Phi, psi and omega in degrees: 000317179298319179298318180296317180293320177298318177297318179297318179296321177296317179295319179295317179294324178294316179296321176297320178297316179297317178300316181294323176296316179298317178297319178297316179296321178296318179297317179295322179293324175295319177294322178297320178298319179295321178297319180296318179297316179296317183290328179289325177290331178287322183293338181293335183258017181290324180234129181263322184224157177238126175259113178263125179241120186233124174253128172245180181294335185239355185207163175236125185237139173226129172223152180244129177235159172279182188293337179273352178101004178284126183290138177254305180220144178222136178226148170228165182291334175289327180294329183267004173104008177276141182231150171058237184291339178296327179290328182280329181289099198292319183298316181294318180296315184291324179294316180296318180295318181293325177299313180292324180300316182288335175290318184280322188259079177285339183289349182281338189295125177081357180267146176290133188228144171254142179245128177244122178258142174227123180060038181252132178286158185299322180298316181290326176300313181294326177296314181294317180297319180294328177286320186281332188293339176279338186260321184231165177268105184275119182264319180213154180228129176232146180236121178248075180276130184264007179278136177290149185292334184249353179081174178283162178291133182289158179293155179290134181284139179282136179273135176260141178282140180265136175261137178259143179275138178252000000 
């Protein structure tokens, strides 16, 4: 009988211990949910503006949007007075556009910014990043290059007729 009562007391204490653990886990899970909510509201403010830099065959475009996609400022190489081949020569065009951009966009200084490149070669990306990192706080960089990795299929070579000497 004594053995039976001791076993019952051990089981009761074990069940109480399990209940207390479950209650503790529930409280912690509620706290974790609160932490997640706080951290998700914090993550929304990690980036304030997006600088989109787009090179096409005939023009260079830069626009700044807020995180929701609303445009703030937009520049193209034609807007700043470059014509013809000057618009295509990308380093000169991008340097001129960025100079005017920093004069107009005072709100960028010290704010976290994401940079999105489209059709930009790696050399120009590094040039732009080195220019921008002194002026703004760059949080993320993305590159959307539309060039295929292997290129288009080359044209069929024309066969030339061989002449034989007699």
